[in-house]
PDB file of C-alpha atoms in Angstrom:
ATOM      1  CA  MET H 559       0.000   0.000   0.000  1.00  0.00           C
ATOM      2  CA  ILE H 560       1.282   3.455  -0.960  1.00  0.00           C
ATOM      3  CA  LYS H 561       1.668   5.855   1.921  1.00  0.00           C
ATOM      4  CA  GLN H 562      -0.271   9.079   1.452  1.00  0.00           C
ATOM      5  CA  ASP H 563       2.671  11.258   2.471  1.00  0.00           C
ATOM      6  CA  SER H 564       4.767   9.854  -0.386  1.00  0.00           C
ATOM      7  CA  ILE H 565       2.327  11.076  -3.058  1.00  0.00           C
ATOM      8  CA  PHE H 566       3.461  14.371  -4.557  1.00  0.00           C
ATOM      9  CA  PHE H 567       1.317  14.524  -7.711  1.00  0.00           C
ATOM     10  CA  LYS H 568      -2.276  13.618  -8.504  1.00  0.00           C
ATOM     11  CA  ASN H 569      -1.391  12.590 -12.058  1.00  0.00           C
ATOM     12  CA  ARG H 570       0.873  13.517 -14.974  1.00  0.00           C
ATOM     13  CA  GLU H 571      -1.213  16.582 -15.840  1.00  0.00           C
ATOM     14  CA  GLU H 572      -0.839  18.068 -12.371  1.00  0.00           C
ATOM     15  CA  ALA H 573       2.874  17.214 -12.383  1.00  0.00           C
ATOM     16  CA  ALA H 574       3.269  19.018 -15.717  1.00  0.00           C
ATOM     17  CA  TYR H 575       1.704  22.229 -14.440  1.00  0.00           C
ATOM     18  CA  LYS H 576       3.783  22.105 -11.266  1.00  0.00           C
ATOM     19  CA  LEU H 577       6.864  21.597 -13.418  1.00  0.00           C
ATOM     20  CA  ILE H 578       5.948  24.644 -15.477  1.00  0.00           C
ATOM     21  CA  GLU H 579       6.072  26.680 -12.271  1.00  0.00           C
ATOM     22  CA  VAL H 580       9.798  25.948 -11.846  1.00  0.00           C
ATOM     23  CA  LEU H 581      10.676  26.643 -15.487  1.00  0.00           C
ATOM     24  CA  PRO H 582      11.802  30.168 -16.509  1.00  0.00           C
ATOM     25  CA  ILE H 583       8.871  30.306 -18.917  1.00  0.00           C
ATOM     26  CA  ASP H 584       9.071  34.018 -19.760  1.00  0.00           C
ATOM     27  CA  SER H 585      12.736  33.917 -20.738  1.00  0.00           C
ATOM     28  CA  MET H 586      12.327  30.598 -22.540  1.00  0.00           C
ATOM     29  CA  ARG H 587       9.522  32.043 -24.649  1.00  0.00           C
ATOM     30  CA  LEU H 588      11.978  34.575 -26.043  1.00  0.00           C
ATOM     31  CA  GLU H 589      13.648  31.727 -27.927  1.00  0.00           C
ATOM     32  CA  GLU H 590      12.410  28.812 -30.000  1.00  0.00           C
ATOM     33  CA  TRP H 591      12.332  25.470 -28.190  1.00  0.00           C
ATOM     34  CA  THR H 592      11.674  21.857 -29.059  1.00  0.00           C
ATOM     35  CA  VAL H 593      10.386  19.636 -26.252  1.00  0.00           C
ATOM     36  CA  ILE H 594      11.348  15.966 -26.447  1.00  0.00           C
ATOM     37  CA  ALA H 595       9.808  13.240 -24.288  1.00  0.00           C
ATOM     38  CA  ALA H 596      12.146  10.503 -23.071  1.00  0.00           C
ATOM     39  CA  SER H 597       9.321   7.992 -22.547  1.00  0.00           C
ATOM     40  CA  TYR H 598       5.633   7.356 -23.130  1.00  0.00           C
ATOM     41  CA  GLY H 599       4.912   8.671 -19.643  1.00  0.00           C
ATOM     42  CA  GLY H 600       6.942  11.772 -20.362  1.00  0.00           C
ATOM     43  CA  TYR H 601       5.050  12.447 -23.590  1.00  0.00           C
ATOM     44  CA  GLU H 602       1.889  13.644 -21.877  1.00  0.00           C
ATOM     45  CA  ILE H 603       3.926  16.020 -19.707  1.00  0.00           C
ATOM     46  CA  ALA H 604       5.999  17.152 -22.698  1.00  0.00           C
ATOM     47  CA  LYS H 605       2.896  18.198 -24.627  1.00  0.00           C
ATOM     48  CA  ILE H 606       1.606  20.362 -21.772  1.00  0.00           C
ATOM     49  CA  VAL H 607       5.006  21.997 -21.284  1.00  0.00           C
ATOM     50  CA  ALA H 608       5.394  22.542 -25.032  1.00  0.00           C
ATOM     51  CA  ASN H 609       1.995  24.220 -25.253  1.00  0.00           C
ATOM     52  CA  GLU H 610       3.041  26.599 -22.473  1.00  0.00           C
ATOM     53  CA  LEU H 611       6.238  27.439 -24.376  1.00  0.00           C
ATOM     54  CA  ASN H 612       4.505  27.669 -27.758  1.00  0.00           C
ATOM     55  CA  ALA H 613       6.963  24.982 -28.793  1.00  0.00           C
ATOM     56  CA  SER H 614       6.883  21.842 -30.901  1.00  0.00           C
ATOM     57  CA  PHE H 615       7.070  18.495 -29.138  1.00  0.00           C
ATOM     58  CA  ASP H 616       8.126  14.968 -30.009  1.00  0.00           C
ATOM     59  CA  ILE H 617       9.271  11.693 -28.450  1.00  0.00           C
ATOM     60  CA  LEU H 618      12.613   9.926 -28.749  1.00  0.00           C
ATOM     61  CA  PHE H 619      11.769   6.235 -28.835  1.00  0.00           C
ATOM     62  CA  ASN H 620      14.089   4.003 -26.845  1.00  0.00           C
ATOM     63  CA  GLU H 621      14.248   0.580 -25.238  1.00  0.00           C
ATOM     64  CA  LYS H 622      16.085  -0.771 -22.209  1.00  0.00           C
ATOM     65  CA  ILE H 623      18.421  -3.741 -22.360  1.00  0.00           C
ATOM     66  CA  PHE H 624      18.381  -5.922 -19.265  1.00  0.00           C
ATOM     67  CA  ALA H 625      20.987  -8.145 -17.700  1.00  0.00           C
ATOM     68  CA  PRO H 626      20.853 -11.823 -18.689  1.00  0.00           C
ATOM     69  CA  GLN H 627      18.465 -13.726 -16.441  1.00  0.00           C
ATOM     70  CA  ASN H 628      17.512 -10.526 -14.591  1.00  0.00           C
ATOM     71  CA  ASP H 629      14.630  -8.588 -16.118  1.00  0.00           C
ATOM     72  CA  ASP H 630      14.726  -5.988 -13.350  1.00  0.00           C
ATOM     73  CA  CYS H 631      18.293  -4.845 -13.927  1.00  0.00           C
ATOM     74  CA  GLU H 632      18.747  -2.441 -16.838  1.00  0.00           C
ATOM     75  CA  ILE H 633      22.310  -2.425 -18.174  1.00  0.00           C
ATOM     76  CA  ALA H 634      21.914  -0.364 -21.352  1.00  0.00           C
ATOM     77  CA  VAL H 635      19.529   1.729 -23.433  1.00  0.00           C
ATOM     78  CA  VAL H 636      19.261   1.989 -27.221  1.00  0.00           C
ATOM     79  CA  THR H 637      17.493   4.934 -28.890  1.00  0.00           C
ATOM     80  CA  GLU H 638      15.855   5.335 -32.272  1.00  0.00           C
ATOM     81  CA  ARG H 639      19.015   7.056 -33.541  1.00  0.00           C
ATOM     82  CA  GLU H 640      20.805   3.764 -32.783  1.00  0.00           C
ATOM     83  CA  GLU H 641      22.780   5.321 -29.951  1.00  0.00           C
ATOM     84  CA  VAL H 642      23.623   2.870 -27.168  1.00  0.00           C
ATOM     85  CA  LEU H 643      24.384   3.902 -23.598  1.00  0.00           C
ATOM     86  CA  ILE H 644      25.828   1.223 -21.335  1.00  0.00           C
ATOM     87  CA  HIS H 645      25.919   1.124 -17.540  1.00  0.00           C
ATOM     88  CA  GLU H 646      29.607   0.222 -17.412  1.00  0.00           C
ATOM     89  CA  GLU H 647      29.791  -0.578 -13.700  1.00  0.00           C
ATOM     90  CA  LEU H 648      26.928  -3.072 -13.884  1.00  0.00           C
ATOM     91  CA  VAL H 649      28.285  -4.648 -17.052  1.00  0.00           C
ATOM     92  CA  LYS H 650      31.648  -5.189 -15.373  1.00  0.00           C
ATOM     93  CA  SER H 651      30.114  -6.529 -12.178  1.00  0.00           C
ATOM     94  CA  PHE H 652      28.001  -9.046 -14.125  1.00  0.00           C
ATOM     95  CA  ASP H 653      30.955  -9.818 -16.423  1.00  0.00           C
ATOM     96  CA  ILE H 654      28.789  -9.211 -19.491  1.00  0.00           C
ATOM     97  CA  ASN H 655      30.459  -9.189 -22.894  1.00  0.00           C
ATOM     98  CA  LEU H 656      30.109  -5.774 -24.559  1.00  0.00           C
ATOM     99  CA  ASP H 657      29.714  -7.310 -27.999  1.00  0.00           C
ATOM    100  CA  SER H 658      26.639  -9.176 -26.775  1.00  0.00           C
ATOM    101  CA  ILE H 659      25.071  -5.872 -25.701  1.00  0.00           C
ATOM    102  CA  TYR H 660      25.679  -4.255 -29.084  1.00  0.00           C
ATOM    103  CA  ILE H 661      24.267  -7.306 -30.865  1.00  0.00           C
ATOM    104  CA  LYS H 662      21.210  -7.195 -28.612  1.00  0.00           C
ATOM    105  CA  SER H 663      20.813  -3.448 -29.233  1.00  0.00           C
ATOM    106  CA  LYS H 664      20.741  -3.990 -33.007  1.00  0.00           C
ATOM    107  CA  ASP H 665      18.057  -6.642 -32.632  1.00  0.00           C
ATOM    108  CA  ILE H 666      15.962  -4.415 -30.365  1.00  0.00           C
ATOM    109  CA  TYR H 667      16.326  -1.493 -32.737  1.00  0.00           C
ATOM    110  CA  LYS H 668      15.307  -3.578 -35.747  1.00  0.00           C
ATOM    111  CA  ASP H 669      12.456  -5.505 -34.104  1.00  0.00           C
ATOM    112  CA  LYS H 670      10.994  -2.984 -31.648  1.00  0.00           C
ATOM    113  CA  ILE H 671      12.125   0.601 -32.082  1.00  0.00           C
ATOM    114  CA  LYS H 672      12.285   1.038 -35.854  1.00  0.00           C
ATOM    115  CA  PRO H 673       8.806  -0.378 -36.616  1.00  0.00           C
ATOM    116  CA  ILE H 674       7.054   1.737 -34.001  1.00  0.00           C
ATOM    117  CA  ALA H 675       9.031   4.892 -34.865  1.00  0.00           C
ATOM    118  CA  ASN H 676       8.198   4.421 -38.557  1.00  0.00           C
ATOM    119  CA  ARG H 677       4.543   3.978 -37.680  1.00  0.00           C
ATOM    120  CA  PHE H 678       4.512   7.069 -35.477  1.00  0.00           C
ATOM    121  CA  ARG H 679       6.348   9.261 -38.031  1.00  0.00           C
ATOM    122  CA  ASN H 680       4.767   7.789 -41.157  1.00  0.00           C
ATOM    123  CA  GLY H 681       8.155   6.540 -42.333  1.00  0.00           C
ATOM    124  CA  ASP H 682      10.057   9.751 -41.641  1.00  0.00           C
ATOM    125  CA  ASN H 683      13.229   9.879 -39.551  1.00  0.00           C
ATOM    126  CA  PHE H 684      13.506  11.515 -36.147  1.00  0.00           C
ATOM    127  CA  GLN H 685      13.691  15.269 -36.672  1.00  0.00           C
ATOM    128  CA  ASN H 686      16.956  17.158 -37.159  1.00  0.00           C
ATOM    129  CA  LEU H 687      17.624  19.158 -33.982  1.00  0.00           C
ATOM    130  CA  ALA H 688      20.872  20.817 -35.070  1.00  0.00           C
ATOM    131  CA  GLY H 689      21.115  24.395 -33.800  1.00  0.00           C
ATOM    132  CA  LYS H 690      17.941  24.141 -31.696  1.00  0.00           C
ATOM    133  CA  ASN H 691      17.198  24.628 -28.007  1.00  0.00           C
ATOM    134  CA  VAL H 692      15.989  21.276 -26.705  1.00  0.00           C
ATOM    135  CA  LEU H 693      14.160  20.498 -23.471  1.00  0.00           C
ATOM    136  CA  ILE H 694      14.001  16.785 -22.629  1.00  0.00           C
ATOM    137  CA  VAL H 695      11.093  15.851 -20.372  1.00  0.00           C
ATOM    138  CA  ASP H 696      10.229  12.713 -18.436  1.00  0.00           C
ATOM    139  CA  GLU H 697       7.760  11.788 -15.691  1.00  0.00           C
ATOM    140  CA  ASP H 698      10.637  10.766 -13.407  1.00  0.00           C
ATOM    141  CA  ILE H 699      14.350   9.974 -13.409  1.00  0.00           C
ATOM    142  CA  ASN H 700      15.520   7.073 -11.280  1.00  0.00           C
ATOM    143  CA  VAL H 701      18.716   5.337 -12.402  1.00  0.00           C
ATOM    144  CA  GLY H 702      19.025   7.921 -15.163  1.00  0.00           C
ATOM    145  CA  LEU H 703      20.120   5.542 -17.916  1.00  0.00           C
ATOM    146  CA  VAL H 704      17.219   6.389 -20.231  1.00  0.00           C
ATOM    147  CA  MET H 705      17.681  10.112 -19.740  1.00  0.00           C
ATOM    148  CA  MET H 706      21.446   9.903 -20.277  1.00  0.00           C
ATOM    149  CA  ALA H 707      20.868   7.927 -23.498  1.00  0.00           C
ATOM    150  CA  CYS H 708      18.467  10.596 -24.733  1.00  0.00           C
ATOM    151  CA  ILE H 709      20.897  13.359 -23.795  1.00  0.00           C
ATOM    152  CA  LYS H 710      23.736  11.580 -25.619  1.00  0.00           C
ATOM    153  CA  THR H 711      21.579  11.115 -28.712  1.00  0.00           C
ATOM    154  CA  ILE H 712      20.495  14.742 -28.818  1.00  0.00           C
ATOM    155  CA  ILE H 713      23.932  16.209 -28.026  1.00  0.00           C
ATOM    156  CA  ASN H 714      25.281  14.310 -31.023  1.00  0.00           C
ATOM    157  CA  GLN H 715      22.864  16.274 -33.198  1.00  0.00           C
ATOM    158  CA  LYS H 716      24.831  19.451 -32.393  1.00  0.00           C
ATOM    159  CA  VAL H 717      21.983  21.301 -30.708  1.00  0.00           C
ATOM    160  CA  LYS H 718      22.306  24.912 -29.532  1.00  0.00           C
ATOM    161  CA  SER H 719      21.383  24.030 -25.938  1.00  0.00           C
ATOM    162  CA  ILE H 720      20.029  21.066 -24.036  1.00  0.00           C
ATOM    163  CA  SER H 721      18.041  21.145 -20.802  1.00  0.00           C
ATOM    164  CA  VAL H 722      16.182  18.519 -18.802  1.00  0.00           C
ATOM    165  CA  ALA H 723      12.937  18.841 -16.834  1.00  0.00           C
ATOM    166  CA  THR H 724      11.213  16.265 -14.647  1.00  0.00           C
ATOM    167  CA  PRO H 725       8.773  16.487 -11.749  1.00  0.00           C
ATOM    168  CA  ILE H 726      10.777  14.067  -9.579  1.00  0.00           C
ATOM    169  CA  LEU H 727      14.166  12.381  -9.642  1.00  0.00           C
ATOM    170  CA  SER H 728      16.674  10.514  -7.543  1.00  0.00           C
ATOM    171  CA  THR H 729      19.336  12.627  -5.885  1.00  0.00           C
ATOM    172  CA  ALA H 730      21.946  10.206  -7.234  1.00  0.00           C
ATOM    173  CA  SER H 731      21.063  11.084 -10.844  1.00  0.00           C
ATOM    174  CA  ILE H 732      21.477  14.856 -10.479  1.00  0.00           C
ATOM    175  CA  LYS H 733      25.255  15.177 -10.730  1.00  0.00           C
ATOM    176  CA  ALA H 734      25.650  13.218 -13.965  1.00  0.00           C
ATOM    177  CA  ILE H 735      22.763  14.966 -15.722  1.00  0.00           C
ATOM    178  CA  ASP H 736      23.702  18.422 -14.489  1.00  0.00           C
ATOM    179  CA  SER H 737      27.278  17.986 -15.704  1.00  0.00           C
ATOM    180  CA  ILE H 738      26.369  17.527 -19.379  1.00  0.00           C
ATOM    181  CA  THR H 739      23.307  19.754 -19.775  1.00  0.00           C
ATOM    182  CA  ASP H 740      22.785  23.498 -19.721  1.00  0.00           C
ATOM    183  CA  ASP H 741      19.990  23.377 -17.146  1.00  0.00           C
ATOM    184  CA  LEU H 742      18.206  20.799 -15.016  1.00  0.00           C
ATOM    185  CA  TYR H 743      14.734  21.583 -13.642  1.00  0.00           C
ATOM    186  CA  TYR H 744      12.832  19.491 -11.114  1.00  0.00           C
ATOM    187  CA  ILE H 745      10.329  19.781  -8.275  1.00  0.00           C
ATOM    188  CA  LYS H 746      11.366  16.969  -5.918  1.00  0.00           C
ATOM    189  CA  HIS H 747      14.560  14.998  -5.468  1.00  0.00           C
ATOM    190  CA  LEU H 748      14.753  11.942  -3.228  1.00  0.00           C
ATOM    191  CA  GLU H 749      17.694  10.143  -1.658  1.00  0.00           C
ATOM    192  CA  HIS H 750      15.858   6.828  -1.668  1.00  0.00           C
ATOM    193  CA  PHE H 751      13.928   6.685  -4.919  1.00  0.00           C
ATOM    194  CA  ILE H 752      11.583   3.746  -5.431  1.00  0.00           C
ATOM    195  CA  GLU H 753       9.439   3.853  -8.605  1.00  0.00           C
ATOM    196  CA  ALA H 754       7.505   6.661 -10.275  1.00  0.00           C
ATOM    197  CA  TYR H 755       4.092   5.180  -9.468  1.00  0.00           C
ATOM    198  CA  TYR H 756       4.913   5.470  -5.773  1.00  0.00           C
ATOM    199  CA  TYR H 757       4.835   9.281  -6.000  1.00  0.00           C
ATOM    200  CA  TYR H 758       1.751   9.758  -8.186  1.00  0.00           C
ATOM    201  CA  ASP H 759      -1.797   9.136  -6.999  1.00  0.00           C
ATOM    202  CA  SER H 760      -2.670   7.954 -10.505  1.00  0.00           C
ATOM    203  CA  LEU H 761      -0.055   6.840 -13.022  1.00  0.00           C
ATOM    204  CA  GLU H 762      -1.554   4.631 -15.678  1.00  0.00           C
ATOM    205  CA  GLU H 763       0.839   2.839 -17.992  1.00  0.00           C
ATOM    206  CA  LEU H 764       0.563   4.386 -21.439  1.00  0.00           C
ATOM    207  CA  THR H 765       0.445   2.401 -24.672  1.00  0.00           C
ATOM    208  CA  TYR H 766       1.389   3.340 -28.225  1.00  0.00           C
ATOM    209  CA  GLU H 767      -2.284   4.086 -28.888  1.00  0.00           C
ATOM    210  CA  ASP H 768      -2.243   6.564 -25.995  1.00  0.00           C
ATOM    211  CA  ILE H 769       0.760   8.331 -27.538  1.00  0.00           C
ATOM    212  CA  GLU H 770      -1.043   8.623 -30.866  1.00  0.00           C
ATOM    213  CA  ARG H 771      -4.101   9.989 -29.093  1.00  0.00           C
ATOM    214  CA  ILE H 772      -2.065  12.579 -27.181  1.00  0.00           C
ATOM    215  CA  LYS H 773      -0.294  13.621 -30.382  1.00  0.00           C
ATOM    216  CA  ASN H 774      -3.552  14.159 -32.237  1.00  0.00           C
ATOM    217  CA  GLU H 775      -5.601  15.759 -29.446  1.00  0.00           C
ATOM    218  CA  GLY H 776      -6.534  19.295 -30.404  1.00  0.00           C
ATOM    219  CA  LYS H 777      -5.606  18.903 -34.076  1.00  0.00           C
ATOM    220  CA  GLU H 778      -9.231  18.717 -35.117  1.00  0.00           C
ATOM    221  CA  LYS H 779      -9.718  22.179 -33.607  1.00  0.00           C
ATOM    222  CA  GLU H 780      -6.900  23.730 -35.662  1.00  0.00           C
TER     223      GLU H 780
END
């Protein structure tokens, strides 16, 4: 049972509006921004933040790679730009061969990421972000592997600036993210981070169909 005093947000929508309160919205509006979600859960928040900034928004599809015989231990992340970020300490401790991770990443990209990204973008590639201000958004940051993979992918596109925003994150993830981004915005940081659902009153798992719905909401009014 989730303790009431551990709940910080009613749902993703409330978290998004609370996150907007810690963003320098007025100064950000003076420039053009692109908001990128790092996950399905982050996509709903990204859209709300993007609307507040009068910015475009998108999602960077990615998949986790787990340790052999341990589906709870993520050791790497591959993104739709075929960037792979590896948790080197875990890989060494489990004595996992790096070549096996890269082989697995290619399979995951081909079988999972590429088909769904093509479907979402109607066959187009992920947008070119060169020279743009990019804000990466997620519903939470725990280990930070997914966020670091997204940051790596976007930095390699030679963006003008890169910032990260999340309602809640682990204290342990702050240093690494802060060191390679221009700005890091968050509402809560916790020394002992559990899972995102522990801090939201309602946090339904989103499907691909939900992402399509969120993307298209409001378009009929335009």
